[in-house]
Amino acid sequence: MSRKLLFVGAGAVGSYLGAFLWRAGHDVTLIDPWVEQVETVRQQGLAVTGPHEPFTARPTAVHLHAAARLPRDFEIAVVAVKAYDTGWATQLALRHLAPDGYVVSAQNCWPDPVVAAVAGSARAAGLVMSRIGVALWTPGQVERGVEQGRAAGHDVFRVGEHDGRITPRIRELADMLSVIDGARATDNLWGERWAKLCQNAMSNPVQAMSGLGSQEVAASEVGRAIMIRLAGESARVGLALRYRVPGFSGASAERWAEAERPDAHEALDRILTPASAAGRSWRASMAQDVARGRATEIDYMNGHVVAEGARHSVSTPASAAVVELIHETEAGQRRPSPQNLALALRRASG
């Protein structure tokens, strides 16, 4: 069944999902403030590349300033903006929904409570995307990184209701997303969201402050050391919150939480060490933001871990150190450099 879909945000995630859903026969509209992106999609379409056959999608593209003229009959609105823009994006989405429509957060960090505060939890659903990297460096050209999907028996997309129910609408949305990669409905949105937060918190700022790609960080002993510290802190906070946190990045949340033990650290280091130098060194979303001079999501990512850790008496010195370093980078006081990895460890231990 064809659905009428509105994407608030036509960056990498919104463009990639929207392109596939358009190709599957859905009526897709993209809204974005990036003028060049909107005009390129209008004139040339959206070129999609990755570990699949390339194709060009032609969804409707609308400038943010012209969004007020859109109808109010969209069945599903997908918020695909940075975490700090969640509030206004949800308000915009809600204004253009049909009476029985709902808003889906397709974002990193912890955006769902903000969406629910605007739309109400009954009209909100969460979409967690795990082990998928997309980038949009050039207007009209979205690219996916190394394939991490069906071939590995991994469900990239997990769709969940805020109250944990498995409803017809999230089953349908999971089925819609299966044209892109493995997808399923989950009764554990908060645990899935925290596991993704852990993945992001252990890698995004490390790449952003070092200027290194994923393979380069993993090949660095000090890079792996700070990643293990960050993952351990994030896992301990999530477990203190009593979330059912699934395993991430090759180990269970409980194993990551033991990272301070020497034997656990050695085992986790082996998991993170790449088997070879082959493979593309992908840049995470925060590294892409730093490269473009844009504001990052650090306060909503590692900053959220620090805040929740403080509320539940869980120490998070490594997370606090990378928040500080990314703030210095955003302010132009520090340039991305591999030397920042060792500096982060020193500050975390100071």
Short mmCIF file of C-alpha atoms in Angstrom, two decimals:
data_model
loop_
_atom_site.label_atom_id
_atom_site.label_comp_id
_atom_site.label_asym_id
_atom_site.label_seq_id
_atom_site.Cartn_x
_atom_site.Cartn_y
_atom_site.Cartn_z
CA MET A 1 0.00 0.00 0.00
CA SER A 2 1.40 3.38 -1.02
CA ARG A 3 1.76 5.87 1.82
CA LYS A 4 2.12 9.64 1.79
CA LEU A 5 5.38 10.40 3.59
CA LEU A 6 6.91 13.68 4.75
CA PHE A 7 10.61 13.90 5.64
CA VAL A 8 11.62 16.90 7.70
CA GLY A 9 15.31 16.88 6.90
CA ALA A 10 16.86 15.92 3.56
CA GLY A 11 20.37 15.31 4.79
CA ALA A 12 22.07 11.95 4.50
CA VAL A 13 19.54 9.88 6.48
CA GLY A 14 16.40 11.59 5.19
CA SER A 15 17.61 11.45 1.60
CA TYR A 16 18.69 7.81 1.77
CA LEU A 17 15.49 6.53 3.38
CA GLY A 18 13.30 8.80 1.29
CA ALA A 19 14.93 7.70 -1.96
CA PHE A 20 14.33 4.00 -1.32
CA LEU A 21 10.77 4.54 -0.17
CA TRP A 22 10.08 6.67 -3.25
CA ARG A 23 11.45 3.88 -5.43
CA ALA A 24 9.15 1.43 -3.62
CA GLY A 25 6.15 3.45 -4.78
CA HIS A 26 5.44 5.76 -1.85
CA ASP A 27 4.59 9.45 -2.26
CA VAL A 28 7.65 11.09 -0.67
CA THR A 29 8.20 14.78 0.08
CA LEU A 30 11.49 16.10 1.47
CA ILE A 31 11.80 19.42 3.34
CA ASP A 32 15.18 21.00 4.00
CA PRO A 33 16.75 24.45 4.56
CA TRP A 34 19.79 23.54 2.40
CA VAL A 35 18.95 25.46 -0.78
CA GLU A 36 21.44 23.66 -3.04
CA GLN A 37 20.20 20.26 -1.93
CA VAL A 38 16.55 21.06 -2.61
CA GLU A 39 17.27 22.64 -6.01
CA THR A 40 19.52 19.76 -7.10
CA VAL A 41 16.91 17.15 -6.18
CA ARG A 42 14.26 19.16 -8.04
CA GLN A 43 16.32 19.52 -11.20
CA GLN A 44 18.38 16.33 -11.33
CA GLY A 45 16.87 13.94 -8.82
CA LEU A 46 18.65 12.22 -5.95
CA ALA A 47 21.57 9.96 -6.90
CA VAL A 48 21.91 7.02 -4.48
CA THR A 49 25.04 4.86 -4.26
CA GLY A 50 26.31 2.23 -1.85
CA PRO A 51 26.66 -1.56 -1.57
CA HIS A 52 23.77 -1.94 -4.01
CA GLU A 53 22.91 -0.97 -7.56
CA PRO A 54 23.00 2.82 -7.94
CA PHE A 55 19.76 4.56 -8.81
CA THR A 56 18.21 7.99 -9.08
CA ALA A 57 15.11 8.91 -7.09
CA ARG A 58 12.83 11.84 -7.81
CA PRO A 59 10.88 12.66 -4.64
CA THR A 60 9.26 16.04 -4.20
CA ALA A 61 11.71 18.50 -2.64
CA VAL A 62 10.53 21.63 -0.83
CA HIS A 63 12.44 24.56 0.64
CA LEU A 64 11.88 25.05 4.35
CA HIS A 65 10.49 28.55 3.82
CA ALA A 66 7.88 27.14 1.44
CA ALA A 67 6.77 24.27 3.69
CA ALA A 68 3.74 26.21 4.97
CA ARG A 69 2.05 25.66 1.60
CA LEU A 70 2.14 21.88 1.95
CA PRO A 71 -1.15 20.04 2.59
CA ARG A 72 -2.08 18.54 5.92
CA ASP A 73 -2.72 14.98 4.85
CA PHE A 74 0.60 13.16 5.28
CA GLU A 75 0.23 9.74 6.89
CA ILE A 76 3.74 9.45 8.31
CA ALA A 77 6.19 12.25 9.02
CA VAL A 78 9.85 11.32 9.55
CA VAL A 79 12.01 13.72 11.56
CA ALA A 80 15.56 13.33 10.20
CA VAL A 81 17.38 16.39 11.52
CA LYS A 82 20.12 16.91 14.09
CA ALA A 83 19.07 16.29 17.69
CA TYR A 84 19.20 19.98 18.55
CA ASP A 85 16.56 20.72 15.89
CA THR A 86 14.09 18.06 17.06
CA GLY A 87 11.56 20.43 18.64
CA TRP A 88 10.82 22.72 15.71
CA ALA A 89 11.06 19.85 13.21
CA THR A 90 8.43 17.89 15.12
CA GLN A 91 6.14 20.93 15.27
CA LEU A 92 6.48 21.33 11.51
CA ALA A 93 5.80 17.63 10.94
CA LEU A 94 2.77 17.63 13.21
CA ARG A 95 1.22 20.58 11.40
CA HIS A 96 1.13 18.64 8.12
CA LEU A 97 -0.09 15.27 9.39
CA ALA A 98 -3.51 13.79 8.73
CA PRO A 99 -5.61 13.34 11.90
CA ASP A 100 -4.47 9.72 12.29
CA GLY A 101 -0.90 10.34 11.14
CA TYR A 102 2.16 9.98 13.35
CA VAL A 103 5.74 11.24 13.70
CA VAL A 104 8.80 8.97 13.50
CA SER A 105 12.14 10.03 14.95
CA ALA A 106 14.92 8.75 12.65
CA GLN A 107 17.74 10.38 14.60
CA ASN A 108 20.75 9.74 16.78
CA CYS A 109 21.01 10.62 20.48
CA TRP A 110 17.89 10.67 22.70
CA PRO A 111 15.24 12.60 20.74
CA ASP A 112 12.09 10.61 21.50
CA PRO A 113 11.04 12.45 24.69
CA VAL A 114 11.24 15.75 22.77
CA VAL A 115 9.08 14.35 19.97
CA ALA A 116 6.56 13.04 22.50
CA ALA A 117 6.47 16.40 24.29
CA VAL A 118 5.38 18.07 21.04
CA ALA A 119 3.28 15.42 19.31
CA GLY A 120 2.18 13.28 22.26
CA SER A 121 3.48 9.75 22.75
CA ALA A 122 0.42 8.27 21.01
CA ARG A 123 1.43 10.05 17.79
CA ALA A 124 5.15 9.29 18.09
CA ALA A 125 7.30 6.30 17.22
CA GLY A 126 11.04 5.71 17.29
CA LEU A 127 13.32 4.39 14.56
CA VAL A 128 16.74 3.10 15.59
CA MET A 129 19.25 2.52 12.80
CA SER A 130 22.23 0.37 13.69
CA ARG A 131 25.44 -0.23 11.74
CA ILE A 132 24.56 1.88 8.75
CA GLY A 133 26.65 4.85 7.65
CA VAL A 134 25.43 7.37 5.10
CA ALA A 135 26.92 10.63 3.89
CA LEU A 136 25.85 13.52 1.69
CA TRP A 137 28.93 15.56 0.81
CA THR A 138 27.57 16.91 -2.49
CA PRO A 139 24.02 18.17 -3.09
CA GLY A 140 21.85 15.51 -4.68
CA GLN A 141 24.30 12.64 -4.04
CA VAL A 142 23.79 10.38 -1.03
CA GLU A 143 26.11 7.48 -0.35
CA ARG A 144 26.01 4.50 1.99
CA GLY A 145 29.18 2.99 3.41
CA VAL A 146 30.16 -0.63 3.93
CA GLU A 147 27.26 -3.05 3.82
CA GLN A 148 26.15 -4.19 7.28
CA GLY A 149 22.80 -5.79 6.70
CA ARG A 150 21.01 -8.91 5.63
CA ALA A 151 24.16 -10.74 4.60
CA ALA A 152 25.35 -10.60 8.22
CA GLY A 153 21.95 -11.53 9.66
CA HIS A 154 21.62 -8.07 11.17
CA ASP A 155 18.47 -5.94 11.27
CA VAL A 156 19.55 -2.37 10.56
CA PHE A 157 16.14 -0.85 11.36
CA ARG A 158 14.26 -1.34 14.64
CA VAL A 159 10.91 0.43 14.92
CA GLY A 160 9.28 0.86 18.31
CA GLU A 161 6.37 2.43 20.15
CA HIS A 162 7.17 4.52 23.22
CA ASP A 163 5.08 2.20 25.42
CA GLY A 164 6.66 -1.00 24.08
CA ARG A 165 3.57 -2.32 22.30
CA ILE A 166 3.93 -4.06 18.95
CA THR A 167 1.25 -2.27 16.94
CA PRO A 168 0.07 -2.64 13.35
CA ARG A 169 1.58 0.70 12.39
CA ILE A 170 5.10 -0.18 13.50
CA ARG A 171 4.84 -3.59 11.86
CA GLU A 172 3.84 -1.82 8.67
CA LEU A 173 6.69 0.69 8.95
CA ALA A 174 9.21 -2.09 9.52
CA ASP A 175 7.88 -3.84 6.43
CA MET A 176 8.21 -0.61 4.43
CA LEU A 177 11.83 -0.18 5.52
CA SER A 178 12.69 -3.76 4.61
CA VAL A 179 13.11 -2.62 0.99
CA ILE A 180 16.29 -0.90 2.24
CA ASP A 181 17.69 -3.50 4.63
CA GLY A 182 16.75 -5.82 7.46
CA ALA A 183 13.98 -4.31 9.60
CA ARG A 184 11.83 -5.40 12.53
CA ALA A 185 9.42 -4.08 15.13
CA THR A 186 10.77 -3.98 18.68
CA ASP A 187 9.18 -3.90 22.13
CA ASN A 188 12.41 -2.41 23.51
CA LEU A 189 12.73 1.04 21.95
CA TRP A 190 14.58 2.50 24.94
CA GLY A 191 17.11 -0.32 25.20
CA GLU A 192 17.70 -0.27 21.44
CA ARG A 193 18.05 3.50 21.49
CA TRP A 194 20.60 3.35 24.33
CA ALA A 195 22.65 0.69 22.54
CA LYS A 196 22.79 2.95 19.48
CA LEU A 197 23.72 5.88 21.73
CA CYS A 198 26.61 3.78 23.07
CA GLN A 199 27.78 3.00 19.54
CA ASN A 200 27.69 6.66 18.57
CA ALA A 201 29.23 7.90 21.81
CA MET A 202 32.24 5.58 21.50
CA SER A 203 33.03 6.47 17.88
CA ASN A 204 31.58 9.76 16.64
CA PRO A 205 33.52 12.18 18.88
CA VAL A 206 36.71 10.11 18.58
CA GLN A 207 36.68 10.52 14.81
CA ALA A 208 35.57 14.15 15.04
CA MET A 209 38.36 15.26 17.39
CA SER A 210 41.10 13.18 15.76
CA GLY A 211 40.34 13.80 12.09
CA LEU A 212 40.74 10.06 11.55
CA GLY A 213 38.29 7.71 9.87
CA SER A 214 36.81 4.58 11.42
CA GLN A 215 39.53 2.17 10.23
CA GLU A 216 42.31 4.57 11.22
CA VAL A 217 40.94 4.98 14.74
CA ALA A 218 40.48 1.23 15.13
CA ALA A 219 44.08 0.66 13.98
CA SER A 220 45.36 3.01 16.70
CA GLU A 221 46.00 1.60 20.19
CA VAL A 222 45.20 4.92 21.83
CA GLY A 223 42.12 5.27 19.62
CA ARG A 224 40.83 1.90 20.79
CA ALA A 225 41.63 2.78 24.39
CA ILE A 226 39.45 5.90 24.40
CA MET A 227 36.67 4.05 22.54
CA ILE A 228 36.67 1.32 25.20
CA ARG A 229 36.54 3.91 28.00
CA LEU A 230 33.61 5.69 26.34
CA ALA A 231 31.71 2.47 25.63
CA GLY A 232 32.22 1.26 29.19
CA GLU A 233 30.89 4.46 30.71
CA SER A 234 27.88 4.58 28.38
CA ALA A 235 27.03 0.94 29.06
CA ARG A 236 27.26 1.41 32.84
CA VAL A 237 24.93 4.39 32.68
CA GLY A 238 22.39 2.54 30.54
CA LEU A 239 22.38 -0.43 32.89
CA ALA A 240 22.04 1.90 35.88
CA LEU A 241 18.95 3.30 34.17
CA ARG A 242 17.65 -0.29 34.02
CA TYR A 243 17.28 -0.33 30.26
CA ARG A 244 17.45 -3.69 28.48
CA VAL A 245 20.52 -2.70 26.47
CA PRO A 246 21.28 -5.13 23.63
CA GLY A 247 24.85 -5.95 22.71
CA PHE A 248 26.71 -3.45 20.53
CA SER A 249 30.02 -3.24 18.70
CA GLY A 250 30.77 -6.92 19.14
CA ALA A 251 30.08 -7.43 22.86
CA SER A 252 27.22 -7.39 25.36
CA ALA A 253 26.45 -4.23 27.31
CA GLU A 254 27.44 -6.09 30.48
CA ARG A 255 30.83 -6.92 28.97
CA TRP A 256 31.44 -3.31 27.98
CA ALA A 257 30.45 -2.24 31.49
CA GLU A 258 33.37 -4.32 32.81
CA ALA A 259 35.87 -2.48 30.60
CA GLU A 260 37.87 -1.18 33.57
CA ARG A 261 38.98 -4.72 34.39
CA PRO A 262 42.31 -5.51 32.63
CA ASP A 263 41.13 -8.87 31.26
CA ALA A 264 37.93 -7.34 29.92
CA HIS A 265 39.84 -4.43 28.39
CA GLU A 266 42.17 -6.82 26.56
CA ALA A 267 39.27 -8.84 25.19
CA LEU A 268 37.44 -5.72 24.04
CA ASP A 269 40.61 -4.36 22.46
CA ARG A 270 40.87 -7.55 20.40
CA ILE A 271 37.28 -7.10 19.24
CA LEU A 272 37.97 -3.54 18.05
CA THR A 273 41.33 -4.28 16.40
CA PRO A 274 40.81 -4.59 12.63
CA ALA A 275 41.90 -7.88 11.11
CA SER A 276 43.59 -6.06 8.25
CA ALA A 277 44.17 -2.57 6.90
CA ALA A 278 41.75 -3.26 4.08
CA GLY A 279 38.41 -1.53 3.94
CA ARG A 280 37.25 2.03 3.66
CA SER A 281 37.81 4.38 6.59
CA TRP A 282 34.31 5.86 6.96
CA ARG A 283 33.61 9.22 8.61
CA ALA A 284 30.88 9.26 11.25
CA SER A 285 28.22 11.99 11.25
CA MET A 286 29.99 14.11 13.88
CA ALA A 287 33.23 13.98 11.92
CA GLN A 288 31.27 15.11 8.85
CA ASP A 289 29.83 18.00 10.87
CA VAL A 290 33.26 19.13 12.11
CA ALA A 291 34.66 18.94 8.57
CA ARG A 292 31.85 21.22 7.38
CA GLY A 293 32.09 23.64 10.30
CA ARG A 294 28.61 22.77 11.57
CA ALA A 295 27.40 22.44 15.14
CA THR A 296 27.69 18.88 16.45
CA GLU A 297 25.37 16.73 18.54
CA ILE A 298 27.97 16.26 21.30
CA ASP A 299 25.76 17.72 24.06
CA TYR A 300 22.93 15.36 23.07
CA MET A 301 25.21 12.33 22.70
CA ASN A 302 28.12 12.06 25.14
CA GLY A 303 26.70 15.03 27.02
CA HIS A 304 23.52 13.04 27.65
CA VAL A 305 25.60 10.15 28.99
CA VAL A 306 27.40 12.54 31.36
CA ALA A 307 24.13 14.08 32.57
CA GLU A 308 22.43 10.72 33.17
CA GLY A 309 25.57 9.38 34.82
CA ALA A 310 25.56 12.28 37.26
CA ARG A 311 21.90 11.64 38.10
CA HIS A 312 22.60 7.97 38.84
CA SER A 313 26.03 8.29 40.49
CA VAL A 314 27.94 6.72 37.59
CA SER A 315 31.34 8.27 36.92
CA THR A 316 31.89 9.36 33.28
CA PRO A 317 35.29 11.16 33.09
CA ALA A 318 36.15 10.02 29.55
CA SER A 319 32.76 11.15 28.24
CA ALA A 320 33.19 14.51 29.95
CA ALA A 321 36.67 14.87 28.45
CA VAL A 322 35.50 14.33 24.86
CA VAL A 323 32.57 16.72 25.36
CA GLU A 324 35.09 19.35 26.42
CA LEU A 325 37.40 18.65 23.48
CA ILE A 326 34.59 18.79 20.92
CA HIS A 327 33.41 22.09 22.42
CA GLU A 328 36.94 23.45 21.97
CA THR A 329 36.96 22.20 18.37
CA GLU A 330 33.57 23.81 17.62
CA ALA A 331 34.83 27.10 19.09
CA GLY A 332 37.90 27.06 16.83
CA GLN A 333 40.25 26.70 19.80
CA ARG A 334 41.47 23.28 18.67
CA ARG A 335 41.90 21.55 15.34
CA PRO A 336 41.10 17.86 14.79
CA SER A 337 44.31 15.90 15.34
CA PRO A 338 45.32 12.35 16.35
CA GLN A 339 47.10 13.98 19.32
CA ASN A 340 43.69 14.78 20.79
CA LEU A 341 43.14 11.08 21.50
CA ALA A 342 45.95 10.93 24.04
CA LEU A 343 44.85 14.29 25.43
CA ALA A 344 41.35 12.92 26.01
CA LEU A 345 42.78 9.98 27.96
CA ARG A 346 44.96 12.29 30.06
CA ARG A 347 42.02 14.55 30.90
CA ALA A 348 39.88 11.53 31.74
CA SER A 349 42.55 10.30 34.14
CA GLY A 350 43.39 13.69 35.60
#
